Coordinates of C-alpha atoms in Angstrom, one line a residue:
Chain A
X266 CA -24.3 -15.8 20.8
X267 CA -22.8 -18.2 18.4
X268 CA -26.0 -18.3 16.5
X269 CA -26.1 -14.4 16.6
X270 CA -22.4 -13.9 15.5
X271 CA -22.9 -16.6 12.8
X272 CA -26.0 -14.7 11.6
X273 CA -24.3 -11.1 11.3
X274 CA -21.2 -13.0 9.3
X275 CA -23.6 -14.1 7.0
X276 CA -25.1 -10.7 6.5
X277 CA -21.6 -9.3 5.7
X278 CA -20.9 -11.9 3.4
X279 CA -24.2 -11.5 1.6
X280 CA -23.7 -7.7 1.3
X281 CA -20.2 -8.5 -0.2
X282 CA -21.9 -10.7 -2.7
X283 CA -24.7 -8.1 -3.7
X284 CA -22.0 -5.4 -3.8
X285 CA -19.9 -7.6 -6.1
X286 CA -22.7 -8.1 -8.5
X287 CA -23.5 -4.6 -8.5
X288 CA -19.9 -3.9 -9.4
X289 CA -19.9 -6.5 -12.4
X290 CA -23.0 -4.8 -13.7
X291 CA -21.9 -1.3 -13.4
X292 CA -18.6 -2.1 -15.3
X293 CA -20.0 -4.4 -17.7
X294 CA -17.7 -7.1 -16.5
X295 CA -18.5 -9.7 -19.1
X296 CA -16.3 -13.0 -18.6
X297 CA -16.7 -13.6 -22.4
X298 CA -14.4 -10.5 -22.9
X299 CA -11.5 -12.0 -21.0
X300 CA -10.5 -14.4 -23.8
X301 CA -11.3 -11.8 -26.7
X302 CA -8.5 -9.1 -26.0
X303 CA -5.2 -10.0 -28.2
X304 CA -4.9 -13.9 -27.5
X305 CA -1.7 -14.0 -29.7
X306 CA 0.2 -11.1 -27.7
X307 CA -1.2 -12.7 -24.4
X308 CA 0.3 -16.1 -25.3
X309 CA 3.6 -14.7 -26.3
X310 CA 3.9 -12.5 -23.3
X311 CA 2.8 -15.6 -21.0
X312 CA 5.5 -17.9 -22.8
X313 CA 8.4 -15.5 -22.3
X314 CA 7.5 -16.0 -18.2
X315 CA 9.7 -19.2 -18.2
X316 CA 12.3 -17.7 -20.6
X317 CA 13.3 -14.0 -19.4
X318 CA 15.8 -12.4 -21.4
X319 CA 19.6 -12.5 -20.5
X320 CA 20.6 -10.2 -23.0
X321 CA 18.7 -7.5 -24.8
X322 CA 16.1 -8.5 -27.5
X323 CA 17.3 -5.8 -29.9
X324 CA 20.3 -4.1 -31.5
X325 CA 21.9 -1.6 -28.6
X326 CA 24.8 0.7 -29.3
X327 CA 28.1 -0.7 -28.4
X328 CA 29.1 0.3 -24.8
X329 CA 25.7 -0.5 -23.4
X330 CA 25.9 -2.0 -20.1
X331 CA 24.6 -5.6 -20.2
X332 CA 20.8 -6.2 -19.6
X333 CA 21.1 -7.7 -16.1
X334 CA 23.7 -4.9 -15.0
X335 CA 21.0 -2.7 -16.2
X336 CA 18.3 -4.5 -14.2
X337 CA 20.5 -4.1 -11.0
X338 CA 21.0 -0.5 -11.6
X339 CA 17.3 -0.1 -12.0
X340 CA 16.6 -1.9 -8.9
X341 CA 19.2 0.2 -7.0
X342 CA 17.5 3.3 -8.2
X343 CA 14.2 1.9 -7.0
X344 CA 16.0 1.3 -3.5
X345 CA 17.2 4.8 -3.5
X346 CA 14.0 6.6 -4.1
X347 CA 12.2 4.2 -1.5
X348 CA 14.8 4.9 1.2
X349 CA 15.0 8.6 0.8
X350 CA 11.4 8.7 1.0
X351 CA 11.5 6.4 4.1
X352 CA 13.8 8.9 5.8
X353 CA 11.5 11.8 5.4
X354 CA 8.6 9.4 6.4
X355 CA 9.9 8.0 9.6
X356 CA 10.8 11.4 10.8
X357 CA 7.6 13.1 9.6
X358 CA 5.5 10.0 11.1
X359 CA 7.0 10.2 14.7
X360 CA 6.5 13.8 14.9
X361 CA 3.1 13.9 13.7
X362 CA 2.1 10.7 15.4
X363 CA 2.8 12.5 18.6
X364 CA 0.5 15.1 17.8
X365 CA -2.2 12.7 16.8
X366 CA -2.0 10.5 19.8
X367 CA -5.2 11.3 21.6
X368 CA -3.9 9.9 25.0
X369 CA -1.0 12.4 24.6
X370 CA -2.4 15.3 23.4
X371 CA -5.8 15.3 25.2
X372 CA -5.3 13.1 27.9
X373 CA -6.2 14.9 31.7
X374 CA -5.3 18.5 30.8
X375 CA -8.2 21.0 31.4
X376 CA -9.3 24.5 30.5
X377 CA -7.9 26.6 27.7
X378 CA -4.9 24.3 27.3
X379 CA -7.1 21.5 26.6
X380 CA -9.2 23.4 24.0
X381 CA -5.8 24.4 22.1
X382 CA -4.5 20.9 22.3
X383 CA -7.9 19.4 21.1
X384 CA -7.5 21.8 18.2
X385 CA -4.0 20.8 17.5
X386 CA -4.9 17.2 17.8
X387 CA -7.9 17.5 15.3
X388 CA -5.8 19.5 12.7
X389 CA -3.3 17.0 12.7
X390 CA -5.7 14.2 12.4
X391 CA -7.4 15.7 9.4
X392 CA -3.8 16.5 8.0
X393 CA -2.7 12.9 8.1
X394 CA -5.9 11.7 6.9
X395 CA -5.6 14.0 3.9
X396 CA -1.9 13.1 3.3
X397 CA -2.6 9.6 3.1
X398 CA -6.1 10.1 1.2
X399 CA -4.2 11.2 -2.2
X400 CA -2.3 8.4 -3.8
X401 CA 1.4 8.9 -4.1
X402 CA 1.2 8.7 -8.0
X403 CA -1.4 11.8 -7.8
X404 CA 1.0 13.8 -5.4
X405 CA 3.6 12.9 -8.3
X406 CA 1.3 14.2 -11.0
X407 CA 0.7 17.4 -8.8
X408 CA 4.3 18.0 -8.2
X409 CA 5.2 17.0 -11.9
X410 CA 2.5 20.1 -12.9
X411 CA 4.3 22.5 -10.3
X412 CA 8.0 21.6 -10.5
X413 CA 8.6 19.8 -13.8
X414 CA 10.4 16.5 -13.6
X415 CA 12.6 16.8 -10.5
X416 CA 14.1 13.9 -8.3
X417 CA 13.1 15.7 -5.3
X418 CA 9.5 15.8 -6.1
X419 CA 9.5 12.1 -6.9
X420 CA 10.9 11.7 -3.4
X421 CA 8.5 14.0 -1.6
X422 CA 5.5 12.6 -3.6
X423 CA 6.5 9.2 -2.3
X424 CA 7.0 10.5 1.4
X425 CA 3.7 12.4 1.8
X426 CA 1.1 9.5 1.9
X427 CA 3.7 7.0 3.6
X428 CA 4.2 9.8 6.2
X429 CA 0.3 9.9 6.9
X430 CA 0.1 6.2 7.3
X431 CA 3.2 5.9 9.7
X432 CA 1.8 8.9 11.8
X433 CA -1.6 7.1 12.0
X434 CA -0.2 4.0 12.8
X435 CA 2.3 5.2 15.4
X436 CA -0.4 7.4 17.1
X437 CA -2.4 4.3 17.5
X438 CA 0.6 2.4 18.7
X439 CA 1.5 5.2 21.5
X440 CA -2.3 5.2 22.4
X441 CA -2.4 1.3 22.9
X442 CA 1.0 1.3 25.0
X443 CA 0.4 0.7 28.7
X444 CA 0.3 3.8 31.0
X445 CA 1.9 2.9 34.0
X446 CA 5.6 4.1 33.1
X447 CA 4.5 7.4 31.7
X448 CA 2.2 8.1 34.6
X449 CA 5.1 7.7 37.0
X450 CA 7.4 10.0 35.0
X451 CA 4.4 12.4 34.5
X452 CA 3.7 12.5 38.5
X453 CA 7.4 13.0 38.8
X454 CA 7.2 16.3 37.0
X455 CA 7.9 15.0 33.6
X456 CA 6.7 17.2 30.6
X457 CA 4.6 15.6 27.9
X458 CA 7.6 15.8 25.5
X459 CA 9.8 14.1 28.2
X460 CA 7.3 11.6 28.6
X461 CA 6.9 10.9 24.9
X462 CA 10.9 10.9 24.2
X463 CA 12.2 9.0 27.4
X464 CA 9.1 6.6 28.1
X465 CA 6.9 6.3 25.4
X466 CA 9.0 6.3 22.3
X467 CA 11.4 3.8 23.6
X468 CA 8.5 1.5 24.9
X469 CA 6.6 1.6 21.4
X470 CA 10.1 1.7 19.3
X471 CA 10.2 -2.0 18.6
X472 CA 6.7 -1.9 17.1
X473 CA 7.6 1.4 15.4
X474 CA 10.7 0.0 13.6
X475 CA 8.9 -3.3 12.7
X476 CA 6.3 -1.4 11.0
X477 CA 8.4 1.1 9.3
X478 CA 10.6 -2.0 7.9
X479 CA 7.1 -3.5 6.3
X480 CA 6.2 0.1 5.1
X481 CA 9.9 -0.1 3.2
X482 CA 8.3 -2.9 1.3
X483 CA 5.6 -0.9 0.1
X484 CA 7.5 2.2 -0.7
X485 CA 9.7 0.1 -2.7
X486 CA 6.6 -1.0 -4.9
X487 CA 5.4 2.5 -5.3
X488 CA 9.2 3.8 -6.3
X489 CA 9.0 1.3 -8.9
X490 CA 5.8 2.5 -10.5
X491 CA 7.1 6.0 -10.3
X492 CA 9.2 4.9 -13.1
X493 CA 6.0 5.1 -15.4
X494 CA 6.4 8.6 -14.9
X495 CA 9.8 8.9 -16.3
X496 CA 12.2 8.5 -13.4
X497 CA 14.7 5.9 -13.7
X498 CA 13.2 3.2 -11.5
X499 CA 12.3 -0.3 -12.5
X500 CA 8.9 0.5 -13.8
X501 CA 10.4 3.0 -16.5
X502 CA 12.2 0.0 -17.9
X503 CA 9.1 -2.3 -17.6
X504 CA 7.1 0.1 -19.6
X505 CA 9.7 0.7 -22.3
X506 CA 10.4 -2.9 -23.0
X507 CA 6.8 -3.7 -23.0
X508 CA 5.9 -1.1 -25.4
X509 CA 8.6 -2.4 -27.7
X510 CA 7.2 -5.8 -27.3
X511 CA 10.3 -7.1 -25.6
X512 CA 8.5 -9.4 -23.4
X513 CA 11.8 -11.4 -22.4
X514 CA 13.1 -8.1 -21.1
X515 CA 10.1 -7.3 -19.5
X516 CA 9.9 -10.4 -17.4
X517 CA 13.6 -9.9 -16.4
X518 CA 12.6 -6.6 -15.0
X519 CA 9.5 -8.1 -13.6
X520 CA 11.5 -10.8 -11.9
X521 CA 14.1 -8.2 -10.5
X522 CA 11.2 -6.5 -8.8
X523 CA 10.0 -9.8 -7.4
X524 CA 13.4 -10.7 -6.0
X525 CA 13.8 -7.2 -4.4
X526 CA 10.5 -7.3 -2.8
X527 CA 10.9 -10.9 -1.6
X528 CA 14.3 -10.0 0.0
X529 CA 13.0 -7.1 1.9
X530 CA 9.9 -9.3 2.8
X531 CA 12.2 -12.2 4.2
X532 CA 14.6 -9.5 5.9
X533 CA 11.4 -7.4 7.4
X534 CA 10.0 -10.9 8.6
X535 CA 13.3 -11.8 10.5
X536 CA 13.5 -8.1 12.1
X537 CA 9.9 -8.4 13.2
X538 CA 10.5 -11.8 14.7
X539 CA 13.6 -10.5 16.4
X540 CA 12.0 -7.4 18.0
X541 CA 9.0 -9.5 19.4
X542 CA 11.6 -11.7 21.5
Chain B
X72 CA 25.3 0.5 40.3
X73 CA 27.0 -2.5 39.6
X74 CA 23.9 -4.4 39.1
X75 CA 22.6 -1.7 36.7
X76 CA 25.9 -2.2 34.5
X77 CA 25.5 -6.1 34.9
X78 CA 21.8 -5.8 33.7
X79 CA 22.7 -3.6 31.0
X80 CA 25.3 -5.9 29.5
X81 CA 22.9 -8.7 29.9
X82 CA 20.0 -7.4 28.2
X83 CA 18.6 -9.4 25.3
X84 CA 20.2 -7.9 22.1
X85 CA 19.5 -9.1 18.6
X86 CA 22.4 -8.6 16.1
X87 CA 20.1 -8.8 13.2
X88 CA 18.0 -6.1 14.5
X89 CA 20.9 -3.9 15.3
X90 CA 22.8 -4.6 11.9
X91 CA 19.6 -3.9 10.0
X92 CA 18.7 -0.8 11.8
X93 CA 22.7 0.5 11.0
X94 CA 22.2 -0.4 7.5
X95 CA 18.9 1.2 6.9
X96 CA 20.3 4.2 8.6
X97 CA 23.6 4.1 6.4
X98 CA 21.2 3.6 3.4
X99 CA 18.8 6.5 4.1
X100 CA 21.8 8.9 4.8
X101 CA 23.5 7.6 1.8
X102 CA 20.8 8.3 -0.8
X103 CA 20.3 12.1 0.7
X104 CA 24.2 12.5 0.6
X105 CA 25.1 10.7 -2.5
X106 CA 21.8 10.9 -4.6
X107 CA 21.1 14.2 -6.3
X108 CA 17.8 14.8 -4.7
X109 CA 18.5 18.3 -3.7
X110 CA 19.0 20.4 -6.4
X111 CA 19.9 24.1 -6.1
X112 CA 20.1 25.2 -9.8
X113 CA 16.8 26.1 -11.7
X114 CA 16.1 29.5 -10.3
X115 CA 12.8 30.1 -11.7
X116 CA 11.1 27.4 -10.0
X117 CA 9.6 29.9 -7.6
X118 CA 7.9 31.6 -10.3
X119 CA 6.6 28.3 -11.8
X120 CA 5.2 27.3 -8.4
X121 CA 3.4 30.7 -8.1
X122 CA 1.9 30.2 -11.8
X123 CA 1.0 26.8 -10.8
X124 CA -0.9 27.6 -7.6
X125 CA -3.0 30.2 -9.2
X126 CA -3.9 27.8 -12.1
X127 CA -5.4 25.6 -9.4
X128 CA -8.0 27.9 -8.8
X129 CA -11.1 27.2 -10.6
X130 CA -11.0 28.7 -14.1
X131 CA -13.7 31.2 -14.1
X132 CA -12.1 32.5 -10.7
X133 CA -8.8 33.0 -11.9
X134 CA -7.8 37.0 -11.9
X135 CA -10.8 38.1 -9.7
X136 CA -11.9 38.0 -6.2
X137 CA -13.3 34.7 -4.7
X138 CA -17.0 34.2 -5.4
X139 CA -18.7 31.4 -3.9
X140 CA -21.6 30.9 -6.2
X141 CA -19.3 30.8 -9.2
X142 CA -16.9 28.3 -7.4
X143 CA -20.2 26.1 -6.6
X144 CA -21.5 26.1 -10.0
X145 CA -18.2 25.3 -11.6
X146 CA -17.7 22.2 -9.3
X147 CA -21.3 20.9 -9.4
X148 CA -20.9 21.4 -13.2
X149 CA -17.6 18.9 -13.2
X150 CA -19.4 16.5 -11.0
X151 CA -22.4 16.2 -13.0
X152 CA -20.3 15.9 -16.3
X153 CA -17.6 13.6 -15.0
X154 CA -17.7 13.2 -11.4
X155 CA -20.4 10.9 -10.3
X156 CA -19.7 8.4 -13.2
X157 CA -16.0 8.4 -12.6
X158 CA -16.8 7.8 -8.8
X159 CA -19.0 5.1 -9.1
X160 CA -16.7 3.5 -11.7
X161 CA -14.0 3.7 -9.3
X162 CA -16.0 2.3 -6.3
X163 CA -17.2 -0.6 -8.6
X164 CA -13.6 -1.3 -9.6
X165 CA -12.6 -1.8 -5.9
X166 CA -15.6 -3.7 -4.9
X167 CA -15.3 -6.1 -7.8
X168 CA -11.6 -6.5 -7.2
X169 CA -11.8 -7.1 -3.5
X170 CA -14.7 -9.7 -3.9
X171 CA -12.4 -11.6 -6.4
X172 CA -9.4 -11.1 -4.3
X173 CA -11.2 -12.3 -1.3
X174 CA -12.1 -15.6 -3.1
X175 CA -8.8 -16.1 -4.9
X176 CA -6.8 -15.3 -1.8
X177 CA -8.9 -17.9 0.4
X178 CA -8.3 -20.4 -2.0
X179 CA -4.6 -19.8 -2.2
X180 CA -4.1 -19.6 1.5
X181 CA -5.3 -23.0 2.0
X182 CA -2.2 -24.7 0.2
X183 CA 0.0 -22.2 1.8
X184 CA -1.1 -23.2 5.3
X185 CA 1.5 -25.6 6.7
X186 CA -0.9 -27.1 9.1
X187 CA -3.6 -27.8 6.2
X188 CA -0.9 -29.5 4.0
X189 CA 0.3 -31.6 7.0
X190 CA -3.1 -32.9 7.2
X191 CA -3.5 -31.7 10.7
X192 CA -1.1 -34.4 12.1
X193 CA 2.4 -33.7 13.7
X194 CA 3.8 -36.2 11.2
X195 CA 6.6 -34.9 9.0
X196 CA 5.0 -33.4 5.7
X197 CA 5.3 -35.4 2.6
X198 CA 7.6 -34.2 -0.1
X199 CA 4.7 -33.4 -2.4
X200 CA 2.7 -31.3 0.2
X201 CA 6.1 -29.4 1.0
X202 CA 6.6 -28.5 -2.6
X203 CA 2.8 -27.5 -3.0
X204 CA 3.4 -25.1 0.1
X205 CA 6.6 -23.8 -1.3
X206 CA 5.3 -22.9 -5.0
X207 CA 2.0 -21.4 -3.5
X208 CA 4.0 -19.2 -1.3
X209 CA 6.4 -18.3 -4.2
X210 CA 3.3 -17.4 -6.2
X211 CA 1.7 -15.5 -3.3
X212 CA 4.9 -13.4 -3.1
X213 CA 5.1 -12.8 -6.8
X214 CA 1.3 -11.6 -7.1
X215 CA 2.2 -9.2 -4.2
X216 CA 5.5 -8.2 -5.4
X217 CA 4.2 -6.7 -8.6
X218 CA 2.4 -3.4 -7.9
X219 CA -1.0 -2.9 -9.2
X220 CA -0.2 -0.3 -11.5
X221 CA 2.3 -2.5 -13.2
X222 CA -0.3 -5.5 -13.2
X223 CA -3.0 -3.0 -15.0
X224 CA -0.4 -1.7 -17.4
X225 CA 0.3 -5.3 -18.6
X226 CA -3.1 -6.6 -18.6
X227 CA -4.5 -3.5 -20.5
X228 CA -2.3 -4.5 -23.5
X229 CA -3.3 -8.2 -23.3
X230 CA -6.9 -8.0 -22.6
X231 CA -7.8 -4.8 -24.6
X232 CA -9.7 -1.6 -23.0
X233 CA -12.6 -3.1 -20.9
X234 CA -12.7 -2.6 -17.0
X235 CA -11.1 -6.1 -16.6
X236 CA -7.4 -5.1 -16.4
X237 CA -8.0 -2.5 -13.7
X238 CA -10.3 -5.2 -11.7
X239 CA -7.8 -8.0 -12.2
X240 CA -4.9 -6.1 -11.5
X241 CA -6.4 -5.1 -8.2
X242 CA -7.6 -8.7 -7.5
X243 CA -4.3 -10.3 -8.4
X244 CA -2.0 -8.2 -6.1
X245 CA -4.6 -8.2 -3.4
X246 CA -5.1 -12.0 -3.5
X247 CA -1.5 -12.2 -3.1
X248 CA -1.5 -10.3 0.4
X249 CA -4.9 -11.7 1.6
X250 CA -3.6 -15.1 0.6
X251 CA -0.4 -14.3 2.8
X252 CA -2.3 -13.2 5.9
X253 CA -4.9 -15.7 5.7
X254 CA -2.5 -18.6 5.4
X255 CA -0.9 -17.2 8.5
X256 CA -4.4 -17.0 10.5
X257 CA -5.2 -20.4 9.5
X258 CA -1.7 -21.8 10.8
X259 CA -2.3 -19.9 13.9
X260 CA -5.6 -21.8 14.7
X261 CA -5.6 -24.0 17.8
X262 CA -3.9 -27.2 16.7
X263 CA -5.6 -29.8 19.0
X264 CA -9.1 -29.1 18.1
X265 CA -8.4 -29.6 14.5
X266 CA -6.0 -32.5 15.2
X267 CA -8.8 -34.5 17.0
X268 CA -10.9 -34.4 14.0
X269 CA -8.5 -36.1 12.2
X270 CA -8.7 -38.7 14.9
X271 CA -12.4 -39.4 14.2
X272 CA -11.7 -39.9 10.4
X273 CA -12.5 -36.4 9.0
X274 CA -10.6 -36.0 5.5
X275 CA -8.7 -32.6 5.0
X276 CA -11.5 -31.1 2.9
X277 CA -13.9 -31.9 5.6
X278 CA -11.9 -30.2 8.4
X279 CA -11.3 -27.2 6.4
X280 CA -14.9 -26.9 5.6
X281 CA -16.2 -27.6 9.0
X282 CA -13.6 -26.3 11.3
X283 CA -11.0 -24.0 9.7
X284 CA -13.5 -21.7 7.7
X285 CA -15.8 -20.8 10.3
X286 CA -13.0 -20.2 12.8
X287 CA -10.9 -18.0 10.5
X288 CA -13.7 -16.2 8.6
X289 CA -14.0 -13.2 11.0
X290 CA -10.3 -12.5 10.7
X291 CA -10.5 -12.9 7.0
X292 CA -13.5 -10.4 6.6
X293 CA -11.2 -7.9 8.7
X294 CA -8.4 -8.3 6.1
X295 CA -11.0 -7.8 3.1
X296 CA -12.0 -4.6 4.3
X297 CA -8.7 -3.5 5.3
X298 CA -7.6 -4.4 1.8
X299 CA -11.0 -2.7 0.2
X300 CA -9.7 0.6 1.6
X301 CA -6.4 0.2 -0.3
X302 CA -8.3 -0.7 -3.4
X303 CA -10.5 2.3 -3.4
X304 CA -7.1 4.4 -3.5
X305 CA -5.6 2.4 -6.1
X306 CA -8.6 2.3 -8.3
X307 CA -8.7 5.9 -8.6
X308 CA -5.0 6.1 -9.9
X309 CA -5.6 2.9 -12.4
X310 CA -7.8 5.2 -14.5
X311 CA -4.7 6.9 -15.5
X312 CA -3.8 3.9 -18.1
X313 CA -7.3 4.6 -19.7
X314 CA -9.8 2.9 -17.8
X315 CA -12.7 5.2 -17.3
X316 CA -12.1 5.8 -13.3
X317 CA -11.3 9.3 -11.8
X318 CA -7.7 8.6 -12.8
X319 CA -8.7 8.7 -16.4
X320 CA -10.3 12.3 -16.1
X321 CA -7.2 13.4 -13.9
X322 CA -5.0 12.4 -16.6
X323 CA -6.9 13.8 -19.2
X324 CA -7.1 17.2 -17.4
X325 CA -3.3 17.1 -17.0
X326 CA -2.8 16.6 -20.6
X327 CA -4.8 19.6 -21.6
X328 CA -3.3 21.5 -18.8
X329 CA -6.4 22.2 -16.9
X330 CA -4.9 22.1 -13.7
X331 CA -8.1 23.5 -11.9
X332 CA -9.9 20.5 -12.9
X333 CA -7.3 18.1 -12.4
X334 CA -6.9 19.4 -8.6
X335 CA -10.8 19.2 -8.1
X336 CA -10.8 15.7 -9.3
X337 CA -8.0 14.8 -7.1
X338 CA -9.6 16.0 -4.2
X339 CA -12.7 14.4 -5.3
X340 CA -10.2 11.1 -5.3
X341 CA -9.5 11.9 -1.7
X342 CA -13.1 12.4 -0.8
X343 CA -13.9 8.7 -1.8
X344 CA -11.0 7.5 -0.3
X345 CA -12.1 8.8 3.1
X346 CA -15.4 7.6 2.8
X347 CA -14.0 4.3 2.1
X348 CA -12.0 4.8 5.3
X349 CA -14.8 5.4 7.3
X350 CA -16.9 2.6 5.9
X351 CA -14.3 0.1 6.3
X352 CA -13.5 1.2 10.0
X353 CA -17.3 0.9 10.6
X354 CA -17.4 -2.7 9.1
X355 CA -14.6 -3.9 10.7
X356 CA -15.9 -2.8 13.8
X357 CA -19.1 -4.5 13.6
X358 CA -17.3 -7.8 12.4
X359 CA -14.9 -7.5 15.4
X360 CA -18.2 -7.1 17.9
X361 CA -19.6 -10.0 16.1
X362 CA -16.8 -12.4 16.7

């Protein structure tokens, strides 16, 4: 058994290696090119890692708020977009997660009801796969083209893939939950909706919450990147400062993002520990 | 009834969880109430959307009835012209990135795992090793905190227009994630077996190679494939910065206002992400069965 399993593992590793070599050749990845680039700019950029700017590196009109305040403001905007998107995603994820749960939707039903339910289940599965297969930036590009720049489109662009992922995870959590309690309620005459909201939802709530908090971290990063499309999140300032070659400012914003993510990381880690007790 | 009340009051409570929950709900509600996400002005928005939806239809089909043969020849032209190359580049970027991320992530996981740095003993760790663990973990969080897109944006200017920025961007971000997850797996390995090896005189390196690596490998492989899925997804987008993956052509079509082409390429991206999903699920099932 041990022999067989280590053999299979070897195959997987070997395939990875071959795939890596194929990729390297397809992309013409030449390690020598790594040092060509712009060595002087690269060096200057890296030097600024230990000396992030605390003040603007150029003349600014009087009355502009200090750089650090601006970074905090950008971080706050990043949080706002992420939180607004999470609001939609959690609600959408719980609803779609219910429809995408095979045990709830298909379960033990018979006849016509069964085929209708299978159809709804299949359609929901397809929908959530589609939602998360398109990257949030591509949703943003689509919405930008359709609506022009608007705050709402950014939030919805963030929310769509996130909803898809949450719905997928939630449906799996529901399917993995032990069935004894819900079967008892079902036998006592509870409808599937009652079973879901009064038995399964409370049972799975800790896991759902823990995962949502983890997902918030991802939403923050995506929200920061949306700045590259003109929204006032951290990405916007990173791009602007970098294009002006104000490397110190770039690092200030990068460290702000780092602190933000690290903070949420520690926070959500604590919550996960608390929920697992 | 009294018993129920008593049980209700004695149920385990966690103040941090409750406060966080309240804070989160307040934050979400606050952003919707005080942020200006819901705009009511701009009345010709509906007309814009209608125009946009019409422009999503393949160009030869606009303002006429749907004809499958035209649609098919239009899309196969597009696939021949850009699609194949863009898709294979996207795939290659994701594969090269995950191989690098796998190697770096595993290497970074070793100094980040407390049981390794403690030398598999129960002695309090030495100051030097505590520092090493702390720094490695900080580096891991930093790598992870900066999104792939930002890494790619910065690297593109520093390294010039090759495929390296995209590959390295994905590899850096993902090695942060794989490093963290792998360190957790290594820390959760059964202590006694590893400890017994120290008592017969095995060095740290020997234990890592002979006991930690084989025991942790299946889980690490699961992480590689799980992250590879997201790499495919990100690789489509990184092209928007100028690397010739799908994103490049999406951005190109967008700049020329060819929304039909843009939409088709986005769907093509969704398609390879779904394929990646399926492949990764199958391989993960295989690895799980094998272990």
